[in-house]
Coordinates of C-alpha atoms in Angstrom, one line a residue:
M828 CA 139.1 120.9 88.2
R829 CA 142.2 119.8 89.5
L830 CA 140.2 120.0 93.3
L831 CA 137.4 117.5 92.0
R832 CA 140.3 115.3 90.2
R833 CA 142.0 114.9 93.7
L834 CA 138.5 113.8 95.0
L835 CA 137.2 111.3 92.7
P836 CA 138.6 108.2 92.6
V837 CA 140.8 107.0 90.3
P838 CA 140.2 103.5 89.2
D839 CA 142.8 101.3 89.7
P840 CA 143.6 98.6 86.2
E841 CA 144.3 96.1 88.5
V842 CA 140.1 95.5 89.2
P843 CA 138.5 94.7 86.7
D844 CA 135.4 96.4 85.7
R845 CA 132.3 95.0 87.3
R846 CA 129.5 97.4 85.5
G847 CA 127.9 96.1 82.4
P848 CA 127.4 98.1 78.8
A849 CA 126.6 102.0 79.4
G850 CA 127.9 101.4 83.1
R851 CA 125.2 99.2 84.2
H852 CA 125.5 97.0 87.1
R853 CA 126.3 93.1 85.3
A854 CA 123.9 91.8 87.9
A855 CA 121.0 94.0 85.8
T856 CA 122.5 92.7 82.5
H857 CA 121.9 88.8 83.6
R858 CA 118.6 88.1 83.4
V859 CA 118.7 84.5 82.9
P860 CA 117.3 83.0 86.9
L861 CA 120.9 81.3 88.3
R862 CA 120.5 77.2 88.4
P863 CA 121.3 75.1 91.2
W864 CA 123.7 73.0 88.6
Q865 CA 125.2 76.7 88.0
V866 CA 126.2 77.3 91.3
R867 CA 127.7 73.4 92.0
H868 CA 130.3 73.5 89.0
R869 CA 131.2 77.2 89.5
W870 CA 134.9 77.4 89.4
F871 CA 136.9 80.2 90.7
T872 CA 140.9 80.9 90.6
V873 CA 142.6 79.6 93.0
R874 CA 144.9 82.7 94.2
R875 CA 148.4 82.6 96.3
R876 CA 146.6 83.4 99.0
G877 CA 142.5 82.2 98.3
L878 CA 140.3 80.5 99.9
D879 CA 140.1 76.6 100.9
P880 CA 138.2 75.2 98.6
A881 CA 136.6 72.3 100.1
E882 CA 134.8 74.5 102.2
V883 CA 133.8 76.6 99.0
H884 CA 132.1 74.4 97.3
E885 CA 130.5 73.2 100.4
F886 CA 128.5 76.6 100.6
L887 CA 128.2 76.0 96.5
D888 CA 126.4 73.1 97.3
R889 CA 124.6 73.9 100.5
V890 CA 123.0 77.3 98.2
A891 CA 122.1 75.8 95.4
D892 CA 120.5 73.3 97.0
E893 CA 118.5 76.1 99.1
L894 CA 118.2 77.2 95.6
S895 CA 116.8 74.6 94.3
V896 CA 114.1 74.4 97.1
A897 CA 113.2 78.0 96.5
Q898 CA 112.3 77.5 93.0
V899 CA 110.1 74.9 93.6
A900 CA 108.8 77.3 96.3
V901 CA 108.2 79.9 93.8
A902 CA 106.5 77.1 90.4
A903 CA 104.3 75.8 93.1
L904 CA 102.9 79.7 93.6
R905 CA 102.9 80.8 90.1
E906 CA 100.8 77.4 89.7
E907 CA 98.7 78.6 92.5
N908 CA 98.4 82.2 91.6
A909 CA 97.2 81.0 88.1
R910 CA 94.4 78.8 89.4
I911 CA 93.5 81.2 92.2
K912 CA 92.8 84.2 89.0
A913 CA 91.4 81.9 86.7
T914 CA 88.2 80.7 89.7
L915 CA 88.6 85.2 90.3
R916 CA 87.6 85.5 86.6
R917 CA 84.7 83.3 86.6
W918 CA 83.1 84.4 89.4
Q919 CA 83.1 87.7 88.2
S920 CA 82.2 86.8 84.6
A921 CA 79.2 85.2 86.7
Q922 CA 78.8 88.3 89.3
A923 CA 79.3 90.8 85.9
A924 CA 75.9 87.7 84.2
G925 CA 74.0 88.1 87.2
H926 CA 74.0 92.3 87.2
Y927 CA 73.3 92.4 83.9
E928 CA 69.7 90.6 84.2
L929 CA 68.8 92.5 87.1
A930 CA 69.7 95.4 85.1
G931 CA 66.9 94.6 82.5
G932 CA 69.4 93.2 79.7
R933 CA 68.4 90.1 78.2

């Protein structure tokens, strides 16, 4: 048991636990899609030896722009997918009706 304790990592009390409820990772608990405005308006704690805030915000703006483009593309693909599915259903119904008539149905 002592050997096992030495082999297992000891949690650092200074580092927050990134897992959510029941030990799941925090990202698994977030089901709401990230919005571009959330990226643009995100603020981080400034530390003594932290990153340049201007660089961080420039990068976040770029990420938000790309996220916005991706979300528009996903919405367009969903609409196209719905249109294709509806067309396929109509075609399948027409095919089923034709097969029913050929089989001697009334």
